[in-house]
Amino acid sequence: MGTPEYTVCEAIELLHRIGADGVEIVVQNDYRSGLPCDCNENTLAEVRRCAEQNNIQIICLTPYNSYFNSLDEPVRQREIAAIKKVMGYCDQLGTKYIRIYGGNLAAGDTEKLAERRARLIESMCELGDAAAEKGVTLVIENHFNTMAVSAKESASLIREIDHPAVRILYDQANLTFTGNEGYEEALPLQQQYVAYMHVKDLVFKEGVAFSSSNVARPDESERNVYTRIVGEGVIPWPEILRAVKARGYDGWLSLEYERRWHPDDIPDASIGMKRSLEYLRGIEL
């Protein structure tokens, strides 16, 4: 996400130079800084070797499958199979987390919601069983155009899935720019289920309401925010990090530096990710 100009190994080397501890790697075809969906063993071995040489842990893999709530059974099964394949990559890379979209649901879509939610829960239970066997945790992200768009909905979903290998990926920036909970409201609702966190920052465009026709990212014409280096936007990270620590969180903070989507907003990762890391490490907890 943060290093579209780099190969995966070049990005790992950069992260080592700027003082990062780990890396979250995209799994998607035709992205220079990611792994292909059908990744061969030689590539996986090369990436693992590069990470070990640079003392970088491969923490999370991030595929873009989302139709786990589809009522079209072949489509749903295809998505499940894709995540099981990613679990195999986790085995070879020593990775413990997979980012998951909580289904695919456009804003305002109310068609057969109960049935689609049931399919999502069924998918996550099946995948949770497979993940547990691999020692992997699936983390469902607070994300627009899914069935986990808010902290309230995310927590409700996790309670219904009721699987120890399926947890929440807390993304306060996503909650903020979609008009959902601030951190003071989000933490009591979902923090007990959080196993992983994304950190990013933003400023709002004046007079623009949020909308997105795509689950991965809003079209440029739909954006209601500009992305920023962490510490230079409106997300109160010192308060959030102190609050999650007080509630017992001691997991990873993954810097979701959105240069892939918004290269005109923020500088190269060698500058912007470095400054973001320095800012985060300077916060007194």
CSV table of C-alpha atoms in Angstrom, one decimal, residues 41-281:
chain,number,residue,atom,x,y,z
A,41,GLU,CA,7.1,-21.3,-3.8
A,42,ASN,CA,10.3,-19.7,-5.1
A,43,THR,CA,8.9,-16.2,-4.8
A,44,LEU,CA,7.6,-16.9,-1.3
A,45,ALA,CA,11.0,-18.3,-0.3
A,46,GLU,CA,12.8,-15.2,-1.7
A,47,VAL,CA,10.5,-12.8,0.2
A,48,ARG,CA,11.0,-14.8,3.5
A,49,ARG,CA,14.7,-14.8,3.0
A,50,CYS,CA,14.7,-11.0,2.3
A,51,ALA,CA,12.6,-10.4,5.4
A,52,GLU,CA,14.9,-12.5,7.6
A,53,GLN,CA,18.0,-10.8,6.3
A,54,ASN,CA,16.5,-7.4,7.1
A,55,ASN,CA,15.1,-8.4,10.5
A,56,ILE,CA,11.5,-7.6,9.3
A,57,GLN,CA,8.6,-9.8,10.4
A,58,ILE,CA,5.9,-10.5,7.8
A,59,ILE,CA,3.0,-9.8,10.1
A,60,CYS,CA,-0.1,-9.8,7.8
A,61,LEU,CA,-1.2,-10.7,4.3
A,62,THR,CA,-3.9,-8.5,2.7
A,63,PRO,CA,-6.0,-10.1,-0.1
A,64,TYR,CA,-8.9,-8.2,-1.7
A,65,ASN,CA,-11.5,-10.9,-1.8
A,66,SER,CA,-14.9,-9.7,-0.4
A,67,TYR,CA,-17.8,-11.8,-1.6
A,68,PHE,CA,-17.9,-14.0,1.4
A,69,ASN,CA,-21.6,-13.0,1.8
A,70,SER,CA,-22.6,-13.8,-1.8
A,71,LEU,CA,-25.8,-15.7,-2.3
A,72,ASP,CA,-24.2,-17.1,-5.5
A,73,GLU,CA,-22.6,-20.2,-4.0
A,74,PRO,CA,-19.9,-20.7,-6.6
A,75,VAL,CA,-18.8,-17.1,-6.0
A,76,ARG,CA,-18.7,-17.5,-2.3
A,77,GLN,CA,-16.8,-20.8,-2.5
A,78,ARG,CA,-14.3,-19.1,-4.8
A,79,GLU,CA,-13.6,-16.5,-2.2
A,80,ILE,CA,-13.2,-19.0,0.5
A,81,ALA,CA,-10.8,-21.0,-1.6
A,82,ALA,CA,-8.7,-17.9,-2.3
A,83,ILE,CA,-8.3,-17.2,1.4
A,84,LYS,CA,-7.3,-20.8,2.2
A,85,LYS,CA,-4.6,-20.4,-0.5
A,86,VAL,CA,-3.4,-17.3,1.3
A,87,MET,CA,-3.2,-19.3,4.5
A,88,GLY,CA,-0.7,-21.5,2.8
A,89,TYR,CA,1.4,-18.5,2.0
A,90,CYS,CA,1.2,-17.6,5.7
A,91,ASP,CA,2.7,-21.1,6.5
A,92,GLN,CA,5.7,-20.4,4.2
A,93,LEU,CA,6.2,-16.8,5.4
A,94,GLY,CA,5.7,-17.2,9.1
A,95,THR,CA,2.7,-14.8,9.0
A,96,LYS,CA,0.1,-14.7,11.7
A,97,TYR,CA,-2.7,-12.5,10.4
A,98,ILE,CA,-4.8,-12.2,7.2
A,99,ARG,CA,-6.8,-9.0,6.6
A,100,ILE,CA,-10.4,-9.8,5.7
A,101,TYR,CA,-13.3,-7.7,4.3
A,102,GLY,CA,-16.5,-8.3,6.1
A,103,GLY,CA,-18.4,-9.2,2.9
A,104,ASN,CA,-19.4,-6.8,0.1
A,105,LEU,CA,-22.3,-4.5,0.7
A,106,ALA,CA,-22.7,-1.2,-1.1
A,107,ALA,CA,-24.1,1.7,0.9
A,108,GLY,CA,-27.9,1.7,0.8
A,109,ASP,CA,-28.1,-1.9,-0.4
A,110,THR,CA,-30.8,-3.6,1.7
A,111,GLU,CA,-31.5,-6.6,-0.5
A,112,LYS,CA,-31.7,-9.9,1.5
A,113,LEU,CA,-29.4,-8.6,4.2
A,114,ALA,CA,-30.2,-11.4,6.7
A,115,GLU,CA,-29.4,-14.1,4.2
A,116,ARG,CA,-26.2,-12.4,3.1
A,117,ARG,CA,-25.1,-11.9,6.7
A,118,ALA,CA,-25.8,-15.6,7.4
A,119,ARG,CA,-23.5,-16.6,4.4
A,120,LEU,CA,-20.8,-14.2,5.7
A,121,ILE,CA,-21.0,-15.9,9.2
A,122,GLU,CA,-20.9,-19.3,7.6
A,123,SER,CA,-17.9,-18.3,5.5
A,124,MET,CA,-16.0,-16.9,8.5
A,125,CYS,CA,-16.7,-20.0,10.6
A,126,GLU,CA,-15.3,-22.3,7.9
A,127,LEU,CA,-12.3,-20.0,7.4
A,128,GLY,CA,-11.8,-19.6,11.1
A,129,ASP,CA,-11.5,-23.4,11.5
A,130,ALA,CA,-8.9,-23.5,8.7
A,131,ALA,CA,-7.0,-20.5,10.1
A,132,ALA,CA,-6.9,-22.0,13.6
A,133,GLU,CA,-5.2,-25.2,12.2
A,134,LYS,CA,-2.5,-22.9,10.7
A,135,GLY,CA,-2.0,-20.7,13.7
A,136,VAL,CA,-3.4,-17.7,11.8
A,137,THR,CA,-5.9,-15.1,12.9
A,138,LEU,CA,-8.3,-13.6,10.4
A,139,VAL,CA,-8.9,-9.9,11.2
A,140,ILE,CA,-12.1,-8.3,9.8
A,141,GLU,CA,-11.4,-4.6,9.1
A,142,ASN,CA,-13.7,-1.7,10.0
A,143,HIS,CA,-14.3,-0.8,6.3
A,144,PHE,CA,-16.8,0.9,4.1
A,145,ASN,CA,-19.0,-1.1,1.7
A,146,THR,CA,-18.8,-4.2,3.9
A,147,MET,CA,-21.0,-5.6,6.7
A,148,ALA,CA,-18.4,-4.3,9.2
A,149,VAL,CA,-18.5,-0.6,8.4
A,150,SER,CA,-18.9,0.6,12.0
A,151,ALA,CA,-17.6,-0.6,15.4
A,152,LYS,CA,-21.1,-1.5,16.4
A,153,GLU,CA,-21.6,-3.7,13.3
A,154,SER,CA,-18.1,-5.2,13.6
A,155,ALA,CA,-18.6,-6.2,17.2
A,156,SER,CA,-22.0,-7.7,16.5
A,157,LEU,CA,-20.6,-9.7,13.6
A,158,ILE,CA,-17.8,-11.1,15.6
A,159,ARG,CA,-20.1,-12.1,18.4
A,160,GLU,CA,-22.2,-14.1,15.9
A,161,ILE,CA,-19.2,-15.7,14.2
A,162,ASP,CA,-18.0,-16.6,17.7
A,163,HIS,CA,-14.7,-18.0,16.6
A,164,PRO,CA,-11.4,-17.4,18.4
A,165,ALA,CA,-9.5,-17.2,15.1
A,166,VAL,CA,-11.7,-14.4,13.7
A,167,ARG,CA,-11.2,-11.0,15.3
A,168,ILE,CA,-11.4,-7.3,14.4
A,169,LEU,CA,-8.9,-5.1,12.6
A,170,TYR,CA,-9.5,-1.7,14.2
A,171,ASP,CA,-9.2,1.2,11.7
A,172,GLN,CA,-10.2,4.5,13.3
A,173,ALA,CA,-9.5,6.5,10.2
A,174,ASN,CA,-12.1,4.4,8.3
A,175,LEU,CA,-14.6,4.9,11.1
A,176,THR,CA,-14.0,8.6,11.0
A,177,PHE,CA,-14.3,9.4,7.4
A,178,THR,CA,-17.4,7.2,6.9
A,179,GLY,CA,-19.1,9.2,9.7
A,180,ASN,CA,-19.2,6.3,12.1
A,181,GLU,CA,-17.9,6.2,15.7
A,182,GLY,CA,-15.1,8.3,17.2
A,183,TYR,CA,-12.6,6.4,19.3
A,184,GLU,CA,-14.3,7.2,22.6
A,185,GLU,CA,-17.4,5.3,21.3
A,186,ALA,CA,-15.7,2.7,19.2
A,187,LEU,CA,-13.4,1.3,21.9
A,188,PRO,CA,-16.1,0.2,24.4
A,189,LEU,CA,-18.0,-1.4,21.6
A,190,GLN,CA,-15.3,-3.5,19.9
A,191,GLN,CA,-11.9,-3.3,21.6
A,192,GLN,CA,-12.3,-6.6,23.4
A,193,TYR,CA,-12.3,-8.3,19.9
A,194,VAL,CA,-9.5,-6.3,18.3
A,195,ALA,CA,-6.3,-8.2,17.4
A,196,TYR,CA,-4.7,-5.8,14.9
A,197,MET,CA,-4.7,-2.1,14.1
A,198,HIS,CA,-4.3,0.1,11.0
A,199,VAL,CA,-2.8,3.6,11.5
A,200,LYS,CA,-3.2,6.4,9.0
A,201,ASP,CA,-4.2,10.0,9.0
A,202,LEU,CA,-6.4,12.4,6.9
A,203,VAL,CA,-8.0,15.8,6.6
A,204,PHE,CA,-11.5,16.4,5.3
A,205,LYS,CA,-12.5,18.1,2.1
A,206,GLU,CA,-15.0,20.9,3.1
A,207,GLY,CA,-18.6,20.2,2.2
A,208,VAL,CA,-18.1,16.7,0.7
A,209,ALA,CA,-20.0,13.8,2.1
A,210,PHE,CA,-18.5,10.3,2.0
A,211,SER,CA,-19.5,7.9,-0.8
A,212,SER,CA,-17.8,5.0,-2.5
A,213,SER,CA,-18.8,2.7,-5.4
A,214,ASN,CA,-16.0,0.3,-4.6
A,215,VAL,CA,-15.1,-1.7,-1.6
A,216,ALA,CA,-11.3,-1.2,-1.9
A,217,ARG,CA,-11.3,2.6,-2.2
A,218,PRO,CA,-13.4,5.5,-3.3
A,219,ASP,CA,-13.1,6.8,-6.8
A,220,GLU,CA,-11.2,10.0,-7.0
A,221,SER,CA,-14.4,11.9,-7.7
A,222,GLU,CA,-16.0,10.4,-4.5
A,223,ARG,CA,-13.3,11.2,-2.0
A,224,ASN,CA,-14.2,13.3,1.1
A,225,VAL,CA,-10.7,13.3,2.5
A,226,TYR,CA,-7.1,13.8,1.7
A,227,THR,CA,-4.6,11.3,3.1
A,228,ARG,CA,-1.8,12.7,5.3
A,229,ILE,CA,1.4,11.6,7.0
A,230,VAL,CA,0.5,10.3,10.5
A,231,GLY,CA,0.5,13.2,12.9
A,232,GLU,CA,-0.4,15.8,10.3
A,233,GLY,CA,-4.1,15.1,10.1
A,234,VAL,CA,-7.2,15.1,12.3
A,235,ILE,CA,-7.0,11.6,13.8
A,236,PRO,CA,-6.0,11.9,17.5
A,237,TRP,CA,-3.4,9.2,17.6
A,238,PRO,CA,-1.9,10.0,21.0
A,239,GLU,CA,-5.3,9.7,22.7
A,240,ILE,CA,-6.2,6.6,20.8
A,241,LEU,CA,-3.0,4.7,21.5
A,242,ARG,CA,-3.2,5.6,25.2
A,243,ALA,CA,-6.8,4.4,25.3
A,244,VAL,CA,-6.2,1.1,23.6
A,245,LYS,CA,-3.2,0.4,25.8
A,246,ALA,CA,-5.3,1.1,28.9
A,247,ARG,CA,-7.7,-1.5,27.6
A,248,GLY,CA,-4.9,-4.1,27.3
A,249,TYR,CA,-3.9,-3.8,23.6
A,250,ASP,CA,-0.3,-4.7,23.0
A,251,GLY,CA,-0.5,-5.9,19.4
A,252,TRP,CA,0.8,-4.5,16.1
A,253,LEU,CA,0.2,-1.0,14.7
A,254,SER,CA,0.3,-1.3,10.9
A,255,LEU,CA,1.0,1.9,9.1
A,256,GLU,CA,-1.5,2.0,6.2
A,257,TYR,CA,0.3,4.7,4.2
A,258,GLU,CA,-2.0,5.1,1.2
A,259,ARG,CA,0.4,6.2,-1.4
A,260,ARG,CA,-0.8,3.4,-3.8
A,261,TRP,CA,-4.2,5.1,-4.0
A,262,HIS,CA,-3.3,8.8,-3.4
A,263,PRO,CA,0.3,9.5,-4.6
A,264,ASP,CA,-0.4,13.2,-5.0
A,265,ASP,CA,-1.4,13.6,-1.3
A,266,ILE,CA,1.8,12.2,0.4
A,267,PRO,CA,5.5,11.8,-0.4
A,268,ASP,CA,7.5,8.6,-1.1
A,269,ALA,CA,7.5,6.1,1.7
A,270,SER,CA,11.2,6.9,2.4
A,271,ILE,CA,10.0,10.3,3.6
A,272,GLY,CA,6.4,9.9,4.7
A,273,MET,CA,6.5,6.5,6.3
A,274,LYS,CA,9.7,7.4,8.1
A,275,ARG,CA,8.1,10.6,9.5
A,276,SER,CA,5.0,8.7,10.5
A,277,LEU,CA,7.0,6.1,12.4
A,278,GLU,CA,9.0,8.8,14.1
A,279,TYR,CA,5.8,10.5,15.1
A,280,LEU,CA,4.3,7.3,16.5
A,281,ARG,CA,7.4,6.3,18.4
